[in-house]
Structure formats: structure tokens, C-alpha cells
């Protein structure tokens, strides 16, 4: 990535790409995440959102849900599906959460 991002969205896209490749290929194919690599990524990069779960069952469930082609690895497209789903879930959570400021203004 030689071009400097000119917007927040471009920065976010570059960060997704860099983060995926930071973990991919440590245990095999450099373009996919193994179960171990996915678990490390989830714990290190999304721990506060996922409750710092080190639960192997949770990682297995995420892996099985993401691994659309059943090859035992998560490719970049499958990873982006996860990030999109998590982003939607976060957005929904914050939309449903009452705002403290607006509650104070109506009192």
C-alpha cells in the first residue's frame, strides 16, 4: 500500500487489509487464516468487543460459520464478511442504546 489514504474510510480499508495479512500465513498459506491464526486475530484485535474470549468452541463456531468453502481456512473475502457482520452488530447495538445526552435534554 504505497498510496496514503485521503479519507477515514480509505484508512479503515487499508487497516483491514494490513490486519488480515499480519496474521495470515504464519501457519501455512499466506493468503488465508488457519484456526490458530483466526483465534489469535480475534483475541488480539477484537478482544474488547468479543469479551476477550479464549474459548475454543467460540473460535470453532466463528471458523465454521465463516469457512464457506469448507477448506478449514478463512480467506480474505470470508474475513471481510466477519468484519461486516461485526460492524453491523455494533451499529445495531449503538442505535438501540439510549443516549444519555438526549435523555438529559428531555427531563
Short mmCIF file of N, CA and C in Angstrom, two decimals:
data_model
loop_
_atom_site.label_atom_id
_atom_site.label_comp_id
_atom_site.label_asym_id
_atom_site.label_seq_id
_atom_site.Cartn_x
_atom_site.Cartn_y
_atom_site.Cartn_z
N UNK A 1 0.84 -1.17 0.00
CA UNK A 1 0.00 0.00 0.00
C UNK A 1 0.89 1.24 0.00
N UNK A 2 1.18 1.74 -1.16
CA UNK A 2 2.07 2.89 -1.23
C UNK A 2 1.32 4.21 -1.15
N UNK A 3 0.07 4.21 -1.55
CA UNK A 3 -0.70 5.46 -1.55
C UNK A 3 -1.21 5.75 -0.14
N UNK A 4 -0.99 6.97 0.29
CA UNK A 4 -1.50 7.40 1.59
C UNK A 4 -3.01 7.58 1.50
N UNK A 5 -3.74 7.07 2.49
CA UNK A 5 -5.20 7.24 2.46
C UNK A 5 -5.58 8.70 2.60
N UNK A 6 -6.61 9.10 1.87
CA UNK A 6 -7.03 10.50 1.95
C UNK A 6 -8.33 10.67 2.73
N UNK A 7 -8.89 9.56 3.19
CA UNK A 7 -10.12 9.65 3.95
C UNK A 7 -10.12 8.61 5.07
N UNK A 8 -11.04 8.77 6.01
CA UNK A 8 -11.16 7.80 7.10
C UNK A 8 -11.53 6.42 6.57
N UNK A 9 -12.40 6.37 5.57
CA UNK A 9 -12.83 5.10 5.02
C UNK A 9 -11.67 4.39 4.31
N UNK A 10 -10.87 5.13 3.57
CA UNK A 10 -9.69 4.53 2.94
C UNK A 10 -8.72 4.01 3.98
N UNK A 11 -8.54 4.75 5.06
CA UNK A 11 -7.68 4.29 6.17
C UNK A 11 -8.21 3.00 6.77
N UNK A 12 -9.53 2.94 6.96
CA UNK A 12 -10.15 1.74 7.53
C UNK A 12 -9.95 0.54 6.61
N UNK A 13 -10.10 0.74 5.31
CA UNK A 13 -9.90 -0.35 4.36
C UNK A 13 -8.45 -0.84 4.40
N UNK A 14 -7.51 0.08 4.41
CA UNK A 14 -6.10 -0.30 4.48
C UNK A 14 -5.80 -1.04 5.78
N UNK A 15 -6.41 -0.61 6.88
CA UNK A 15 -6.19 -1.27 8.16
C UNK A 15 -6.73 -2.70 8.14
N UNK A 16 -7.89 -2.92 7.53
CA UNK A 16 -8.43 -4.27 7.41
C UNK A 16 -7.47 -5.18 6.64
N UNK A 17 -6.94 -4.67 5.54
CA UNK A 17 -6.01 -5.44 4.71
C UNK A 17 -4.74 -5.75 5.49
N UNK A 18 -4.16 -4.74 6.12
CA UNK A 18 -2.92 -4.92 6.89
C UNK A 18 -3.11 -5.88 8.06
N UNK A 19 -4.25 -5.77 8.74
CA UNK A 19 -4.50 -6.63 9.89
C UNK A 19 -4.66 -8.08 9.45
N UNK A 20 -5.39 -8.33 8.39
CA UNK A 20 -5.53 -9.70 7.88
C UNK A 20 -4.16 -10.29 7.59
N UNK A 21 -3.32 -9.56 6.87
CA UNK A 21 -2.02 -10.09 6.46
C UNK A 21 -1.01 -10.14 7.61
N UNK A 22 -1.26 -9.42 8.67
CA UNK A 22 -0.41 -9.51 9.87
C UNK A 22 -0.51 -10.91 10.47
N UNK A 23 -1.67 -11.53 10.38
CA UNK A 23 -1.90 -12.85 10.98
C UNK A 23 -1.88 -13.99 9.98
N UNK A 24 -2.18 -13.73 8.72
CA UNK A 24 -2.26 -14.81 7.74
C UNK A 24 -0.87 -15.32 7.38
N UNK A 25 -0.80 -16.60 7.08
CA UNK A 25 0.44 -17.19 6.59
C UNK A 25 1.43 -17.61 7.63
N UNK A 26 1.14 -17.42 8.90
CA UNK A 26 2.07 -17.86 9.93
C UNK A 26 2.13 -19.38 10.00
N UNK A 27 1.02 -20.04 9.63
CA UNK A 27 0.93 -21.50 9.74
C UNK A 27 0.70 -22.17 8.39
N UNK A 28 0.96 -21.52 7.31
CA UNK A 28 0.72 -22.15 6.01
C UNK A 28 0.52 -21.10 4.94
N UNK A 29 -0.60 -21.21 4.22
CA UNK A 29 -0.91 -20.32 3.11
C UNK A 29 -0.93 -18.87 3.60
N UNK A 30 -0.15 -18.03 2.94
CA UNK A 30 -0.04 -16.63 3.37
C UNK A 30 -1.27 -15.80 3.01
N UNK A 31 -2.20 -16.38 2.28
CA UNK A 31 -3.41 -15.66 1.89
C UNK A 31 -4.66 -16.12 2.65
N UNK A 32 -4.47 -16.96 3.67
CA UNK A 32 -5.60 -17.43 4.47
C UNK A 32 -5.23 -17.45 5.95
N UNK A 33 -6.27 -17.51 6.78
CA UNK A 33 -6.10 -17.65 8.22
C UNK A 33 -6.47 -19.08 8.62
N UNK A 34 -5.55 -19.74 9.33
CA UNK A 34 -5.87 -21.04 9.90
C UNK A 34 -6.70 -20.83 11.16
N UNK A 35 -7.15 -21.90 11.78
CA UNK A 35 -7.89 -21.76 13.04
C UNK A 35 -7.06 -21.04 14.09
N UNK A 36 -5.80 -21.40 14.21
CA UNK A 36 -4.92 -20.76 15.19
C UNK A 36 -4.71 -19.29 14.89
N UNK A 37 -4.50 -18.96 13.62
CA UNK A 37 -4.31 -17.56 13.23
C UNK A 37 -5.58 -16.75 13.47
N UNK A 38 -6.74 -17.34 13.15
CA UNK A 38 -8.01 -16.65 13.38
C UNK A 38 -8.22 -16.41 14.87
N UNK A 39 -7.92 -17.41 15.69
CA UNK A 39 -8.08 -17.26 17.13
C UNK A 39 -7.18 -16.13 17.65
N UNK A 40 -5.93 -16.10 17.21
CA UNK A 40 -5.00 -15.05 17.63
C UNK A 40 -5.52 -13.67 17.20
N UNK A 41 -6.00 -13.56 15.97
CA UNK A 41 -6.53 -12.29 15.47
C UNK A 41 -7.73 -11.85 16.31
N UNK A 42 -8.66 -12.77 16.57
CA UNK A 42 -9.85 -12.42 17.34
C UNK A 42 -9.50 -11.94 18.74
N UNK A 43 -8.56 -12.63 19.38
CA UNK A 43 -8.17 -12.27 20.74
C UNK A 43 -7.40 -10.95 20.77
N UNK A 44 -6.43 -10.80 19.89
CA UNK A 44 -5.56 -9.62 19.89
C UNK A 44 -6.24 -8.37 19.35
N UNK A 45 -7.05 -8.52 18.33
CA UNK A 45 -7.59 -7.35 17.63
C UNK A 45 -9.04 -7.02 18.02
N UNK A 46 -9.79 -8.01 18.48
CA UNK A 46 -11.21 -7.79 18.78
C UNK A 46 -11.57 -8.22 20.20
N UNK A 47 -10.58 -8.40 21.04
CA UNK A 47 -10.80 -8.90 22.39
C UNK A 47 -11.80 -8.10 23.19
N UNK A 48 -11.72 -6.78 23.13
CA UNK A 48 -12.64 -5.96 23.93
C UNK A 48 -14.06 -6.04 23.40
N UNK A 49 -14.24 -6.25 22.10
CA UNK A 49 -15.58 -6.38 21.53
C UNK A 49 -16.16 -7.77 21.75
N UNK A 50 -15.28 -8.77 21.80
CA UNK A 50 -15.75 -10.14 21.93
C UNK A 50 -15.60 -10.67 23.35
N UNK A 51 -15.28 -9.82 24.29
CA UNK A 51 -15.19 -10.22 25.68
C UNK A 51 -13.93 -10.98 26.02
N UNK A 52 -12.86 -10.77 25.26
CA UNK A 52 -11.59 -11.46 25.48
C UNK A 52 -11.76 -12.96 25.60
N UNK A 53 -12.67 -13.53 24.83
CA UNK A 53 -12.95 -14.96 24.87
C UNK A 53 -11.79 -15.75 24.32
N UNK A 54 -11.28 -16.65 25.15
CA UNK A 54 -10.25 -17.58 24.70
C UNK A 54 -10.88 -18.95 24.50
N UNK A 55 -12.21 -18.98 24.45
CA UNK A 55 -12.99 -20.20 24.33
C UNK A 55 -12.80 -20.82 22.94
N UNK A 56 -12.26 -22.04 22.92
CA UNK A 56 -12.04 -22.73 21.65
C UNK A 56 -13.34 -23.00 20.90
N UNK A 57 -14.42 -23.27 21.64
CA UNK A 57 -15.72 -23.52 21.00
C UNK A 57 -16.19 -22.29 20.24
N UNK A 58 -15.98 -21.12 20.82
CA UNK A 58 -16.39 -19.88 20.16
C UNK A 58 -15.60 -19.68 18.86
N UNK A 59 -14.29 -19.92 18.92
CA UNK A 59 -13.45 -19.79 17.72
C UNK A 59 -13.89 -20.81 16.67
N UNK A 60 -14.17 -22.03 17.10
CA UNK A 60 -14.62 -23.07 16.16
C UNK A 60 -15.93 -22.66 15.49
N UNK A 61 -16.85 -22.09 16.27
CA UNK A 61 -18.13 -21.66 15.70
C UNK A 61 -17.92 -20.55 14.67
N UNK A 62 -17.11 -19.57 15.03
CA UNK A 62 -16.82 -18.49 14.07
C UNK A 62 -16.17 -19.07 12.82
N UNK A 63 -15.20 -19.96 13.00
CA UNK A 63 -14.49 -20.56 11.87
C UNK A 63 -15.46 -21.34 10.98
N UNK A 64 -16.31 -22.15 11.59
CA UNK A 64 -17.25 -22.95 10.81
C UNK A 64 -18.27 -22.07 10.09
N UNK A 65 -18.70 -20.98 10.73
CA UNK A 65 -19.64 -20.06 10.10
C UNK A 65 -19.00 -19.31 8.93
N UNK A 66 -17.72 -18.98 9.07
CA UNK A 66 -17.03 -18.19 8.04
C UNK A 66 -16.52 -19.03 6.87
N UNK A 67 -16.12 -20.24 7.16
CA UNK A 67 -15.45 -21.07 6.17
C UNK A 67 -16.45 -21.59 5.14
N UNK A 68 -16.88 -20.71 4.26
CA UNK A 68 -17.94 -21.01 3.30
C UNK A 68 -17.58 -22.17 2.37
N UNK A 69 -16.32 -22.28 2.01
CA UNK A 69 -15.92 -23.33 1.08
C UNK A 69 -15.38 -24.58 1.79
N UNK A 70 -15.49 -24.62 3.12
CA UNK A 70 -15.11 -25.79 3.92
C UNK A 70 -13.69 -26.29 3.69
N UNK A 71 -12.75 -25.36 3.53
CA UNK A 71 -11.37 -25.77 3.34
C UNK A 71 -10.55 -25.70 4.63
N UNK A 72 -11.21 -25.35 5.75
CA UNK A 72 -10.52 -25.30 7.04
C UNK A 72 -9.72 -24.02 7.26
N UNK A 73 -9.86 -23.08 6.34
CA UNK A 73 -9.16 -21.81 6.45
C UNK A 73 -10.11 -20.68 6.07
N UNK A 74 -9.78 -19.47 6.53
CA UNK A 74 -10.58 -18.30 6.23
C UNK A 74 -9.79 -17.41 5.28
N UNK A 75 -10.33 -17.19 4.08
CA UNK A 75 -9.64 -16.30 3.14
C UNK A 75 -10.08 -14.86 3.39
N UNK A 76 -9.52 -13.94 2.62
CA UNK A 76 -9.79 -12.52 2.86
C UNK A 76 -11.28 -12.19 2.70
N UNK A 77 -11.93 -12.76 1.71
CA UNK A 77 -13.35 -12.50 1.49
C UNK A 77 -14.16 -12.95 2.70
N UNK A 78 -13.86 -14.14 3.20
CA UNK A 78 -14.57 -14.66 4.37
C UNK A 78 -14.30 -13.78 5.60
N UNK A 79 -13.06 -13.28 5.73
CA UNK A 79 -12.70 -12.38 6.82
C UNK A 79 -13.50 -11.08 6.74
N UNK A 80 -13.65 -10.54 5.55
CA UNK A 80 -14.40 -9.29 5.37
C UNK A 80 -15.87 -9.50 5.69
N UNK A 81 -16.41 -10.67 5.42
CA UNK A 81 -17.79 -10.97 5.80
C UNK A 81 -17.92 -10.90 7.32
N UNK A 82 -16.96 -11.45 8.05
CA UNK A 82 -16.97 -11.37 9.51
C UNK A 82 -16.92 -9.93 9.98
N UNK A 83 -16.01 -9.14 9.41
CA UNK A 83 -15.87 -7.75 9.84
C UNK A 83 -17.14 -6.96 9.54
N UNK A 84 -17.75 -7.22 8.40
CA UNK A 84 -19.01 -6.56 8.07
C UNK A 84 -20.11 -6.92 9.04
N UNK A 85 -20.22 -8.20 9.37
CA UNK A 85 -21.26 -8.65 10.31
C UNK A 85 -21.04 -8.05 11.69
N UNK A 86 -19.78 -8.00 12.15
CA UNK A 86 -19.48 -7.40 13.45
C UNK A 86 -19.77 -5.90 13.45
N UNK A 87 -19.48 -5.23 12.36
CA UNK A 87 -19.75 -3.80 12.26
C UNK A 87 -21.25 -3.52 12.29
N UNK A 88 -22.03 -4.34 11.60
CA UNK A 88 -23.49 -4.20 11.64
C UNK A 88 -24.00 -4.43 13.06
N UNK A 89 -23.48 -5.46 13.73
CA UNK A 89 -23.91 -5.74 15.10
C UNK A 89 -23.58 -4.58 16.03
N UNK A 90 -22.40 -4.00 15.88
CA UNK A 90 -22.02 -2.84 16.71
C UNK A 90 -22.93 -1.65 16.41
N UNK A 91 -23.20 -1.41 15.14
CA UNK A 91 -24.09 -0.31 14.77
C UNK A 91 -25.47 -0.51 15.38
N UNK A 92 -26.00 -1.72 15.27
CA UNK A 92 -27.32 -2.02 15.83
C UNK A 92 -27.33 -1.81 17.34
N UNK A 93 -26.25 -2.23 18.00
CA UNK A 93 -26.16 -2.08 19.45
C UNK A 93 -26.21 -0.60 19.84
N UNK A 94 -25.44 0.22 19.13
CA UNK A 94 -25.40 1.65 19.48
C UNK A 94 -26.66 2.39 19.07
N UNK A 95 -27.37 1.92 18.04
CA UNK A 95 -28.64 2.53 17.67
C UNK A 95 -29.71 2.25 18.71
N UNK A 96 -29.67 1.04 19.28
CA UNK A 96 -30.66 0.64 20.28
C UNK A 96 -30.37 1.20 21.65
N UNK A 97 -29.14 1.61 21.89
CA UNK A 97 -28.74 2.10 23.21
C UNK A 97 -29.25 3.53 23.39
N UNK A 98 -29.97 3.80 24.49
CA UNK A 98 -30.45 5.18 24.71
C UNK A 98 -29.28 6.13 24.93
N UNK A 99 -29.41 7.28 24.36
CA UNK A 99 -28.35 8.30 24.50
C UNK A 99 -28.55 9.05 25.79
N UNK A 100 -27.48 9.16 26.56
CA UNK A 100 -27.56 9.86 27.85
C UNK A 100 -27.84 11.34 27.64
N UNK A 101 -27.25 11.93 26.62
CA UNK A 101 -27.43 13.37 26.37
C UNK A 101 -28.89 13.70 26.02
N UNK A 102 -29.50 12.89 25.15
CA UNK A 102 -30.88 13.19 24.76
C UNK A 102 -31.84 12.94 25.92
N UNK A 103 -31.52 12.00 26.79
CA UNK A 103 -32.37 11.75 27.97
C UNK A 103 -32.31 12.94 28.92
N UNK A 104 -31.13 13.53 29.05
CA UNK A 104 -30.96 14.68 29.94
C UNK A 104 -31.69 15.91 29.40
N UNK A 105 -31.75 16.06 28.07
CA UNK A 105 -32.39 17.21 27.47
C UNK A 105 -33.91 17.16 27.59
N UNK A 106 -34.48 15.95 27.65
CA UNK A 106 -35.94 15.85 27.71
C UNK A 106 -36.48 15.97 29.12
N UNK A 107 -35.62 15.89 30.10
CA UNK A 107 -36.07 15.98 31.51
C UNK A 107 -36.40 17.38 31.93
#
